[in-house]
Coordinates of C-alpha atoms in Angstrom, one line a residue:
Chain A
X12 CA 3.7 -10.5 6.3
X13 CA 0.7 -8.3 6.5
X14 CA 1.7 -6.8 9.8
X15 CA 5.3 -6.4 8.8
X16 CA 4.3 -4.5 5.6
X17 CA 2.2 -2.2 7.6
X18 CA 5.0 -1.7 10.1
X19 CA 7.2 -0.8 7.1
X20 CA 4.6 1.6 5.8
X21 CA 4.3 3.4 9.2
X22 CA 8.1 3.5 9.5
X23 CA 8.5 5.0 6.0
X24 CA 5.8 7.5 6.8
X25 CA 7.6 8.6 9.9
X26 CA 11.1 8.8 8.5
X27 CA 10.0 10.5 5.3
X28 CA 8.4 13.2 7.4
X29 CA 11.5 15.2 8.2
X30 CA 9.7 17.6 10.5
X31 CA 8.4 14.6 12.6
X32 CA 12.0 13.2 12.9
X33 CA 13.3 16.6 13.8
X34 CA 10.7 17.3 16.4
X35 CA 11.1 13.9 18.0
X36 CA 14.8 14.8 18.5
X37 CA 13.8 18.3 19.6
X38 CA 13.6 17.2 23.3
X39 CA 17.3 16.2 23.0
X40 CA 18.3 19.6 21.5
X41 CA 16.1 21.6 24.0
X42 CA 17.6 19.8 27.1
X43 CA 21.1 20.0 25.7
X44 CA 20.6 23.7 24.9
X45 CA 19.3 24.5 28.4
X46 CA 22.0 22.4 30.0
X47 CA 24.8 24.1 28.1
X48 CA 23.2 27.6 28.7
X49 CA 22.7 27.5 32.4
X50 CA 21.3 24.2 33.9
X51 CA 24.7 22.5 33.7
X52 CA 26.5 25.2 35.6
X53 CA 23.6 25.3 38.2
X54 CA 24.1 21.6 38.8
X55 CA 27.8 21.1 38.4
X56 CA 28.8 23.9 40.8
X57 CA 27.5 22.4 44.1
X58 CA 28.7 18.9 43.0
X59 CA 32.2 20.2 42.2
X60 CA 32.5 21.4 45.8
X61 CA 32.4 17.8 47.1
X62 CA 33.4 15.7 44.1
X63 CA 35.9 17.9 42.4
X64 CA 36.4 18.1 38.6
X65 CA 34.8 14.7 37.9
X66 CA 31.4 16.2 38.9
X67 CA 30.9 17.2 35.3
X68 CA 30.8 13.6 34.0
X69 CA 28.3 12.7 36.7
X70 CA 26.1 15.7 35.9
X71 CA 26.4 15.1 32.1
X72 CA 25.4 11.5 32.4
X73 CA 22.6 12.3 34.7
X74 CA 21.0 14.8 32.3
X75 CA 21.5 12.5 29.3
X76 CA 19.8 9.6 31.0
X77 CA 16.8 11.8 31.8
X78 CA 16.7 13.0 28.2
X79 CA 16.7 9.5 27.0
X80 CA 13.6 8.9 29.2
X81 CA 11.9 11.9 27.8
X82 CA 12.7 10.9 24.2
X83 CA 10.8 7.6 24.7
X84 CA 7.7 9.6 25.5
X85 CA 8.0 12.4 23.0
X86 CA 9.0 10.1 20.1
X87 CA 6.2 7.7 20.8
X88 CA 3.9 10.7 20.7
X89 CA 5.3 11.9 17.5
X90 CA 4.9 8.5 15.7
X91 CA 1.3 8.4 16.9
X92 CA 0.6 11.3 14.6
X93 CA 0.4 8.7 11.9
X94 CA -2.5 7.0 13.7
X95 CA -4.4 10.2 14.2
X96 CA -3.8 11.1 10.5
X97 CA -5.0 7.7 9.4
X98 CA -8.1 8.1 11.6
X99 CA -8.9 11.7 10.6
X100 CA -8.3 11.2 6.9
X101 CA -10.2 7.8 7.0
X102 CA -7.1 6.0 5.7
X103 CA -7.9 3.5 8.4
X104 CA -11.1 2.6 6.4
X105 CA -9.0 1.9 3.3
X106 CA -7.3 -0.8 5.3
X107 CA -10.5 -2.0 6.9
X108 CA -12.0 -2.8 3.5
X109 CA -9.3 -5.4 3.0
X110 CA -9.2 -8.9 4.7
X111 CA -6.9 -7.3 7.3
X112 CA -8.3 -7.4 10.8
X113 CA -8.5 -4.5 13.2
X114 CA -6.2 -6.3 15.6
X115 CA -3.6 -6.5 12.9
X116 CA -3.7 -2.8 12.4
X117 CA -3.4 -2.1 16.1
X118 CA -0.5 -4.6 16.3
X119 CA 1.2 -2.9 13.4
X120 CA 0.8 0.6 14.9
X121 CA 2.1 -0.7 18.2
X122 CA 5.1 -2.4 16.7
X123 CA 6.0 0.4 14.4
X124 CA 5.8 3.0 17.2
X125 CA 7.9 0.7 19.4
X126 CA 10.6 0.2 16.7
X127 CA 10.8 3.9 15.6
X128 CA 11.0 5.1 19.2
X129 CA 13.7 2.5 19.9
X130 CA 15.7 3.7 16.9
X131 CA 15.4 7.3 17.8
X132 CA 16.4 6.5 21.4
X133 CA 19.5 4.7 20.0
X134 CA 20.4 7.9 18.0
X135 CA 19.9 9.9 21.2
X136 CA 22.1 7.6 23.1
X137 CA 24.9 8.0 20.5
X138 CA 24.5 11.9 20.7
X139 CA 24.5 11.7 24.5
X140 CA 27.6 9.5 24.6
X141 CA 29.4 11.8 22.1
X142 CA 28.6 14.8 24.3
X143 CA 29.7 13.0 27.5
X144 CA 33.0 11.8 26.0
X145 CA 33.7 15.2 24.4
X146 CA 33.7 16.7 27.9
X147 CA 36.0 14.0 29.4
X148 CA 33.6 11.2 30.3
X149 CA 34.0 7.6 29.3
X150 CA 32.1 5.6 26.7
X151 CA 29.6 3.1 28.2
X152 CA 30.6 -0.5 28.2
X153 CA 28.7 -3.1 26.0
X154 CA 27.1 -4.6 29.1
X155 CA 25.8 -1.2 30.1
X156 CA 24.6 -0.7 26.5
X157 CA 22.6 -3.9 26.6
X158 CA 21.2 -2.9 30.0
X159 CA 20.1 0.4 28.6
X160 CA 18.6 -1.3 25.5
X161 CA 16.6 -3.6 27.8
X162 CA 15.4 -0.7 30.0
X163 CA 14.4 1.3 26.8
X164 CA 12.3 -1.7 25.6
X165 CA 10.3 -1.7 28.9
X166 CA 10.1 2.1 29.0
X167 CA 8.9 2.3 25.4
X168 CA 6.4 -0.5 25.9
X169 CA 5.0 1.5 28.8
X170 CA 4.9 4.8 26.9
X171 CA 3.3 3.3 23.8
X172 CA 0.6 1.5 25.7
X173 CA -0.4 4.5 27.8
X174 CA -0.2 7.0 24.9
X175 CA -2.1 4.6 22.6
X176 CA -4.9 4.4 25.2
X177 CA -5.0 8.2 25.7
X178 CA -5.0 8.8 21.9
X179 CA -7.8 6.3 21.3
X180 CA -10.1 9.1 22.6
X181 CA -8.8 11.6 20.0
X182 CA -9.9 11.7 16.4
X183 CA -8.8 15.1 15.1
X184 CA -5.2 16.3 14.4
X185 CA -6.0 19.5 16.2
X186 CA -7.0 17.8 19.5
X187 CA -3.9 15.6 19.1
X188 CA -1.5 18.6 18.6
X189 CA -3.0 20.1 21.9
X190 CA -2.4 16.9 23.8
X191 CA 1.1 16.6 22.3
X192 CA 2.0 20.1 23.6
X193 CA 0.7 19.3 27.1
X194 CA 2.4 15.9 27.4
X195 CA 5.6 17.2 25.8
X196 CA 5.9 20.1 28.1
X197 CA 5.1 18.1 31.3
X198 CA 7.1 15.0 30.5
X199 CA 10.5 16.5 31.1
X200 CA 9.4 18.2 34.3
X201 CA 7.6 15.2 35.7
X202 CA 10.6 13.0 35.0
X203 CA 12.7 15.4 37.0
X204 CA 15.2 16.0 34.2
X205 CA 15.6 19.7 34.5
X206 CA 16.0 20.0 38.2
X207 CA 17.2 17.2 40.6
X208 CA 14.2 15.8 42.4
X209 CA 15.8 16.6 45.8
X210 CA 15.7 20.3 45.0
X211 CA 11.9 20.2 44.6
X212 CA 9.2 20.6 47.3
X213 CA 8.0 17.4 49.0
X214 CA 4.6 17.3 47.3
X215 CA 6.2 17.6 43.9
X216 CA 8.7 14.9 44.7
X217 CA 5.8 12.5 45.6
X218 CA 4.0 13.4 42.4
X219 CA 7.1 12.6 40.4
X220 CA 7.6 9.3 42.2
X221 CA 4.0 8.4 41.4
X222 CA 4.5 9.3 37.7
X223 CA 5.5 6.0 36.1
X224 CA 7.9 7.4 33.4
X225 CA 10.1 8.7 36.2
X226 CA 10.7 5.1 37.1
X227 CA 12.0 4.6 33.5
X228 CA 14.3 7.6 33.9
X229 CA 15.5 6.2 37.3
X230 CA 16.4 2.9 35.7
X231 CA 18.2 4.6 32.9
X232 CA 20.1 6.8 35.3
X233 CA 21.2 3.8 37.4
X234 CA 22.4 2.0 34.3
X235 CA 24.2 4.9 32.7
X236 CA 25.6 6.3 35.9
X237 CA 26.7 3.1 37.6
X238 CA 30.3 3.3 36.2
X239 CA 31.0 7.0 36.8
X240 CA 29.4 6.8 40.2
X241 CA 31.6 3.9 41.2
X242 CA 34.7 5.7 40.1
X243 CA 33.8 9.2 41.4
X244 CA 32.4 8.1 44.8
X245 CA 35.2 5.6 45.4
X246 CA 36.6 6.2 48.9
X247 CA 33.9 8.6 49.9
X248 CA 31.4 7.9 52.7
X249 CA 28.5 5.7 51.5
X250 CA 25.9 8.2 53.0
X251 CA 27.2 10.7 50.5
X252 CA 26.4 8.4 47.6
X253 CA 23.1 7.4 49.1
X254 CA 22.1 11.1 49.4
X255 CA 23.2 11.7 45.9
X256 CA 21.1 8.8 44.5
X257 CA 18.0 10.0 46.3
X258 CA 18.5 13.7 45.4
X259 CA 19.2 13.0 41.8
X260 CA 16.2 10.6 41.3
X261 CA 18.1 7.4 41.0
X262 CA 16.5 5.8 44.0
X263 CA 12.9 6.2 45.0
X264 CA 11.6 5.6 48.6
X265 CA 8.0 5.3 49.5
X266 CA 8.2 6.0 53.2
X267 CA 10.6 3.3 54.4
X268 CA 10.2 1.2 51.4
X269 CA 13.0 1.4 48.9
X270 CA 12.0 0.8 45.2
X271 CA 14.8 -1.2 43.7
X272 CA 15.3 -2.1 40.0
X273 CA 12.7 -4.8 40.1
X274 CA 10.3 -2.4 41.8
X275 CA 10.8 0.1 39.0
X276 CA 10.4 -2.6 36.3
X277 CA 7.3 -4.0 38.0
X278 CA 5.7 -0.6 38.1
X279 CA 6.4 0.1 34.4
X280 CA 5.3 -3.4 33.2
X281 CA 2.2 -3.5 35.4
X282 CA 1.1 -0.1 34.1
X283 CA 1.9 -1.2 30.6
X284 CA -0.2 -4.4 31.0
X285 CA -3.0 -2.4 32.5
X286 CA -3.2 -0.1 29.6
X287 CA -2.8 -2.9 27.1
X288 CA -5.8 -4.5 28.7
X289 CA -7.7 -1.2 28.4
X290 CA -6.7 -0.9 24.8
X291 CA -8.0 -4.4 24.2
X292 CA -11.3 -3.5 25.8
X293 CA -11.6 -0.4 23.6
X294 CA -10.4 -2.0 20.4
X295 CA -13.9 -2.3 19.0
X296 CA -14.2 1.5 19.1
Chain B
X14 CA -31.0 -12.8 -13.0
X15 CA -27.7 -12.7 -11.1
X16 CA -27.1 -9.8 -8.8
X17 CA -23.7 -8.5 -7.9
X18 CA -25.2 -6.3 -5.2
X19 CA -28.5 -6.9 -3.4
X20 CA -29.8 -4.5 -0.9
X21 CA -33.1 -5.4 0.8
X22 CA -34.9 -3.2 3.4
X23 CA -31.8 -1.6 4.7
X24 CA -32.2 1.0 7.5
X25 CA -29.5 2.8 9.5
X26 CA -29.8 5.4 12.2
X27 CA -27.2 7.6 14.0
X28 CA -28.9 8.3 17.3
X29 CA -32.2 9.9 16.5
X30 CA -31.2 10.7 12.9
X31 CA -32.5 8.1 10.5
X32 CA -29.9 8.0 7.6
X33 CA -31.4 5.2 5.6
X34 CA -35.1 4.1 5.7
X35 CA -35.8 0.7 4.2
X36 CA -33.6 1.0 1.1
X37 CA -33.9 -1.8 -1.5
X38 CA -32.4 -2.3 -4.9
X39 CA -30.4 -4.8 -6.9
X40 CA -27.4 -4.3 -9.2
X41 CA -27.1 -6.9 -12.0
X42 CA -23.8 -8.5 -12.4
X43 CA -21.5 -6.7 -15.0
X44 CA -23.8 -3.7 -15.1
X45 CA -23.2 -0.2 -14.0
X46 CA -25.5 1.3 -11.4
X47 CA -25.5 4.9 -10.3
X48 CA -26.8 6.2 -7.0
X49 CA -28.0 9.8 -7.1
X50 CA -28.9 12.1 -4.2
X51 CA -28.2 15.4 -2.7
X52 CA -25.6 15.8 0.1
X53 CA -27.0 14.2 3.3
X54 CA -29.3 11.9 1.4
X55 CA -27.6 8.8 2.9
X56 CA -25.3 7.9 0.0
X57 CA -22.1 7.8 2.1
X58 CA -23.8 5.6 4.7
X59 CA -25.0 3.2 2.0
X60 CA -21.5 3.1 0.5
X61 CA -20.0 2.4 4.0
X62 CA -22.5 -0.5 4.5
X63 CA -21.7 -1.9 1.1
X64 CA -18.0 -1.7 1.9
X65 CA -18.6 -3.5 5.3
X66 CA -17.4 -0.4 7.2
X67 CA -20.7 0.0 8.9
X68 CA -23.5 -2.5 9.8
X69 CA -27.1 -1.9 8.8
X70 CA -29.5 -1.7 11.7
X71 CA -32.1 -3.7 9.7
X72 CA -32.2 -5.4 6.3
X73 CA -30.0 -7.6 4.3
X74 CA -27.0 -6.7 2.1
X75 CA -25.5 -9.3 -0.2
X76 CA -22.3 -8.5 -2.2
X77 CA -21.2 -11.1 -4.7
X78 CA -23.5 -13.6 -3.0
X79 CA -22.0 -13.0 0.4
X80 CA -24.0 -11.6 3.3
X81 CA -22.6 -8.4 4.9
X82 CA -22.1 -8.6 8.6
X83 CA -21.5 -12.4 8.4
X84 CA -19.1 -12.9 5.5
X85 CA -17.3 -9.6 5.5
X86 CA -13.8 -11.2 4.9
X87 CA -15.1 -12.8 1.7
X88 CA -16.8 -9.5 0.6
X89 CA -13.5 -7.6 1.1
X90 CA -11.9 -10.0 -1.5
X91 CA -14.7 -9.3 -3.9
X92 CA -14.9 -5.5 -3.8
X93 CA -12.6 -2.6 -4.8
X94 CA -13.5 0.8 -3.4
X95 CA -12.6 4.3 -4.6
X96 CA -13.5 6.6 -1.8
X97 CA -14.7 10.2 -2.3
X98 CA -11.4 11.5 -0.8
X99 CA -8.2 9.8 -1.8
X100 CA -6.9 7.6 0.9
X101 CA -3.4 7.3 -0.4
X102 CA -0.4 8.2 1.8
X103 CA 0.9 11.5 0.6
X104 CA 4.5 11.0 1.7
X105 CA 4.9 7.6 0.0
X106 CA 5.5 6.9 -3.7
X107 CA 2.7 5.4 -5.8
X108 CA 4.5 2.1 -5.7
X109 CA 5.0 2.1 -1.9
X110 CA 1.3 2.9 -1.6
X111 CA 0.3 0.0 -3.8
X112 CA 2.7 -2.4 -2.1
X113 CA 1.4 -1.5 1.4
X114 CA -2.2 -1.9 0.4
X115 CA -1.4 -5.1 -1.6
X116 CA 0.1 -6.7 1.5
X117 CA -3.3 -6.4 3.2
X118 CA -4.6 -8.8 0.6
X119 CA -1.8 -11.1 1.4
X120 CA -0.2 -10.5 -2.0
X121 CA 3.5 -11.3 -2.0
X122 CA 6.1 -9.0 -3.5
X123 CA 6.1 -10.6 -6.9
X124 CA 2.3 -10.8 -7.0
X125 CA 2.0 -7.1 -6.3
X126 CA 4.6 -6.4 -9.0
X127 CA 2.6 -8.6 -11.5
X128 CA -0.6 -6.7 -10.5
X129 CA 1.1 -3.3 -10.9
X130 CA 2.2 -4.3 -14.4
X131 CA -1.4 -5.4 -15.3
X132 CA -2.8 -2.2 -13.8
X133 CA -0.3 -0.1 -15.7
X134 CA -1.8 -1.4 -18.9
X135 CA -5.3 -0.6 -17.6
X136 CA -4.9 2.8 -15.9
X137 CA -1.3 3.9 -16.9
X138 CA 1.0 3.9 -13.9
X139 CA 4.5 3.6 -15.3
X140 CA 5.4 7.3 -15.5
X141 CA 4.2 8.0 -12.0
X142 CA 5.1 4.8 -10.1
X143 CA 8.1 6.3 -8.3
X144 CA 6.5 9.8 -7.8
X145 CA 5.5 10.9 -4.3
X146 CA 1.8 10.8 -4.1
X147 CA 1.5 14.4 -2.8
X148 CA 2.9 15.7 -6.1
X149 CA 0.3 13.9 -8.3
X150 CA -2.3 15.9 -10.1
X151 CA -6.0 15.3 -9.3
X152 CA -6.5 13.1 -12.4
X153 CA -3.3 11.1 -11.7
X154 CA -4.2 10.6 -8.1
X155 CA -7.7 9.3 -9.1
X156 CA -6.0 6.8 -11.5
X157 CA -3.9 5.6 -8.6
X158 CA -7.0 5.4 -6.4
X159 CA -8.6 3.2 -9.1
X160 CA -5.5 1.1 -9.4
X161 CA -5.4 0.6 -5.6
X162 CA -9.1 -0.4 -5.7
X163 CA -8.3 -3.0 -8.4
X164 CA -5.2 -4.5 -6.6
X165 CA -7.0 -7.6 -5.4
X166 CA -8.7 -8.2 -8.8
X167 CA -12.2 -7.6 -7.5
X168 CA -15.5 -8.4 -9.3
X169 CA -17.3 -5.4 -7.9
X170 CA -16.1 -1.8 -8.1
X171 CA -17.6 0.7 -5.8
X172 CA -16.9 4.4 -6.6
X173 CA -17.9 7.3 -4.4
X174 CA -18.1 10.4 -6.5
X175 CA -15.0 9.3 -8.6
X176 CA -14.8 12.4 -10.8
X177 CA -15.7 15.2 -8.4
X178 CA -13.3 18.1 -8.6
X179 CA -11.5 16.8 -11.8
X180 CA -11.1 18.7 -15.0
X181 CA -13.0 17.6 -18.2
X182 CA -10.1 15.6 -19.7
X183 CA -9.4 13.8 -16.5
X184 CA -13.1 13.0 -16.1
X185 CA -13.2 11.6 -19.6
X186 CA -10.1 9.5 -18.9
X187 CA -11.7 8.1 -15.6
X188 CA -14.9 7.3 -17.4
X189 CA -13.1 5.5 -20.2
X190 CA -11.4 3.4 -17.5
X191 CA -14.7 2.6 -15.8
X192 CA -16.3 1.6 -19.1
X193 CA -13.3 -0.6 -19.9
X194 CA -13.6 -2.3 -16.6
X195 CA -17.3 -2.9 -17.0
X196 CA -17.3 -4.0 -20.7
X197 CA -13.9 -5.8 -20.9
X198 CA -13.4 -7.1 -17.4
X199 CA -17.2 -7.6 -16.9
X200 CA -17.0 -5.9 -13.5
X201 CA -20.1 -4.8 -11.6
X202 CA -19.8 -1.0 -11.1
X203 CA -21.6 0.8 -8.4
X204 CA -21.1 4.6 -8.2
X205 CA -22.4 7.7 -6.7
X206 CA -22.1 11.0 -8.6
X207 CA -23.3 14.5 -8.6
X208 CA -22.9 14.8 -12.4
X209 CA -26.1 13.7 -14.0
X210 CA -24.6 13.6 -17.5
X211 CA -22.4 10.9 -16.0
X212 CA -25.3 9.0 -14.4
X213 CA -26.8 8.8 -17.9
X214 CA -24.1 6.3 -18.8
X215 CA -25.3 3.8 -16.2
X216 CA -27.5 0.9 -17.0
X217 CA -29.7 1.6 -14.0
X218 CA -29.9 4.3 -11.4
X219 CA -31.7 5.2 -8.3
X220 CA -32.4 8.4 -6.5
X221 CA -32.0 8.7 -2.8
X222 CA -33.7 11.4 -0.8
X223 CA -33.7 11.7 3.0
X224 CA -32.7 8.1 3.3
X225 CA -35.4 6.7 1.0
X226 CA -35.3 5.6 -2.6
X227 CA -37.7 7.9 -4.4
X228 CA -37.1 6.6 -8.0
X229 CA -35.2 3.8 -9.7
X230 CA -34.9 2.4 -13.2
X231 CA -33.0 3.0 -16.3
X232 CA -31.9 6.6 -17.0
X233 CA -34.4 6.7 -19.9
X234 CA -37.2 5.5 -17.6
X235 CA -36.3 8.1 -15.0
X236 CA -36.1 10.8 -17.5
X237 CA -39.3 9.8 -19.3
X238 CA -41.2 9.4 -16.0
X239 CA -40.0 12.4 -14.1
X240 CA -38.6 15.0 -16.5
X241 CA -41.0 17.7 -17.6
X242 CA -41.0 18.4 -21.4
X243 CA -41.3 22.1 -22.2
X244 CA -43.4 23.6 -24.9
X245 CA -42.6 27.3 -25.5
X246 CA -45.6 29.0 -27.1
X247 CA -45.0 32.3 -28.9
X248 CA -47.9 34.6 -29.7
X249 CA -48.7 38.2 -30.7
X250 CA -51.9 37.9 -28.6
X251 CA -50.6 36.5 -25.3
X252 CA -53.6 37.5 -23.2
X253 CA -55.9 35.5 -25.6
X254 CA -53.5 32.5 -25.4
X255 CA -53.6 32.6 -21.6
X256 CA -57.4 32.6 -21.6
X257 CA -57.4 29.7 -24.0
X258 CA -55.0 27.7 -21.8
X259 CA -57.0 28.5 -18.7
X260 CA -60.2 27.4 -20.4
X261 CA -58.7 24.0 -21.3
X262 CA -57.1 23.8 -17.8
X263 CA -53.4 23.7 -18.8
X264 CA -50.8 25.2 -16.6
X265 CA -48.4 27.8 -18.0
X266 CA -45.5 30.0 -16.9
X267 CA -45.6 33.6 -18.1
X268 CA -42.6 35.1 -19.9
X269 CA -42.2 38.4 -21.6
X270 CA -42.7 37.2 -25.2
X271 CA -44.0 33.6 -24.7
X272 CA -45.6 31.1 -22.4
X273 CA -44.1 27.8 -21.2
X274 CA -46.3 24.8 -20.9
X275 CA -45.2 21.5 -19.3
X276 CA -46.2 18.4 -21.3
X277 CA -45.9 14.8 -20.4
X278 CA -44.8 13.7 -23.9
X279 CA -44.7 14.8 -27.5
X280 CA -48.3 13.5 -28.1
X281 CA -49.5 15.7 -25.2
X282 CA -47.6 18.6 -26.7
X283 CA -49.3 18.0 -30.1
X284 CA -52.7 18.1 -28.4
X285 CA -51.9 21.3 -26.7
X286 CA -50.7 22.8 -30.0
X287 CA -53.9 21.7 -31.8
X288 CA -56.1 23.4 -29.1
X289 CA -54.1 26.6 -29.1
X290 CA -53.1 26.9 -32.8
X291 CA -55.4 29.9 -33.5
X292 CA -53.5 31.9 -30.8
X293 CA -49.9 31.1 -31.5
X294 CA -47.4 32.5 -33.9
X295 CA -44.7 29.8 -33.3
X296 CA -43.5 27.2 -30.8
X297 CA -40.5 25.3 -29.6
X298 CA -40.5 21.8 -28.0
X299 CA -37.8 20.9 -25.5
X300 CA -37.5 17.3 -24.2
X301 CA -36.9 17.0 -20.5
X302 CA -33.4 15.9 -19.4
X303 CA -32.2 13.8 -16.5
X304 CA -31.3 17.0 -14.8
X305 CA -35.0 18.0 -15.0
X306 CA -36.0 14.7 -13.7
X307 CA -33.6 14.9 -10.8
X308 CA -34.8 18.5 -9.9
X309 CA -38.4 17.4 -10.1
X310 CA -37.7 14.5 -7.8
X311 CA -35.8 16.7 -5.3
X312 CA -38.4 19.4 -5.3
X313 CA -41.5 17.1 -5.5
X314 CA -40.7 14.4 -3.0
X315 CA -41.6 10.8 -3.6
X316 CA -44.6 11.1 -5.9
X317 CA -45.0 12.6 -9.3
X318 CA -48.1 13.3 -11.3
X319 CA -48.1 15.6 -14.2
X320 CA -51.7 16.7 -13.7
X321 CA -51.1 17.4 -10.1
X322 CA -48.1 19.5 -10.9
X323 CA -50.0 21.3 -13.7
X324 CA -52.9 22.1 -11.5
X325 CA -50.7 23.4 -8.8
X326 CA -49.0 25.7 -11.3
X327 CA -52.3 26.7 -12.8
X328 CA -53.7 27.6 -9.4
X329 CA -50.6 29.7 -8.7
X330 CA -50.9 31.5 -12.0
X331 CA -54.6 32.2 -11.5

């Protein structure tokens, strides 16, 4: 009960802070804005030449899957402001003078960040689907929905564990806002959501493949784009589909080794477990 | 004698900075104890140790009979703490704040509700229960801080500068609550304050300077021991009066129309008056206050001797 009440407190603190909610959805609005303004045209035009009018659905789904991946990171970061605030205002001490254990506090922070991020991701998914269907795309099926939900759980677990570890080194809101700006700015780029990975130089492509959140984005793209890809690439040479999957960051190759769904999930979970272990080691601090 | 709080030879250092140096004192059960000291004296460190937030490097701390560092969970059930800065969540309502903190004591929904009703009678919460904490006035916020501290029905209340920054009427209200808790609920109250007139209301107090206790006892004892009583001597022949004081080796401070003499007590003042009666046209006697005692302690360090002080002044005047 103690942990649940703290989770409820953290969730209330987040959702009552309208600016926090707005800025956690900011990534969606920024990407959508850029996409509508020029990115969409820049991407759809070459695709249209080979795939025809259906290229738009593919491009829309691609950008939305990437956005969903970014929202996992930016929202987790936004929720963690509560932790920094608790630490800098010494509210943490107010809990520590109760019979509550530090591990309970950490668990509550972790769980609330996870739940809030999941909820915001679900809202983002609805916005994304509304956008896709408005421009002629199809709604995702229930099985795809559950697949996306499962991927989001893994992706959020990864994001929360790495961010919680990084933020355990920060004690002031000022330092936190600086790190938020850096991570927020880099995340979209390193997940390859603005420009298809195939259009980037080789070194940058390698860097993106090594950046674990890009594996989350790849999983989301595979899940969300499976249906439109099947329809749109139907009857076309398989090499064309393969090239598309590599260029648009759905499939990652390390040399000759192809990283399939399990590979992506393994990388995300292994990184999450590593950082959870590091958090456990640092919990006394 | 039963002690609510026992502190024995407690030391604490942060790197090379020694914050507390062998601090020892006891707080009787159901009594009020005030800790005085300037900023940086070590008060906050001591409060943190009493609240189990920090561990002492050396020494023993017992709260309600439980040893800090070994029985912290039991201590947490015994104490209620009002921190110097309010620790409430600004965006939540008063009720939401109390519920979230109540859950940490494993109080179920109906228990917290029952406690809120009881605390309402004690500190007055009804009108502000659903108000967002950020919109509360300083006095209202302090009341909620106290209510939060009392949620688990503790025996010992620790308050770190509870009235700092409050207006006079809010201060009076907070003090009436503290007295009620001590007298009616028989709580042991430990507080730090910068207001010496507030410290006067304590049963005992101690003065901390640079991590060391330099004086402790009842407010009266501290005042009587360390406060200087002032005797203002008026004269139309000040130079003759000065010579007389110098001849009987009594220190004085020169003013335009009178001289000030420090006396240890009223009997000492009478003896000074007898020996200077030929040279004075009038006098005023002013008893030392707790403020004077505190200033003397802060200026003079850990020893106090009226004669020493007098001779120093005398030498300076000469």
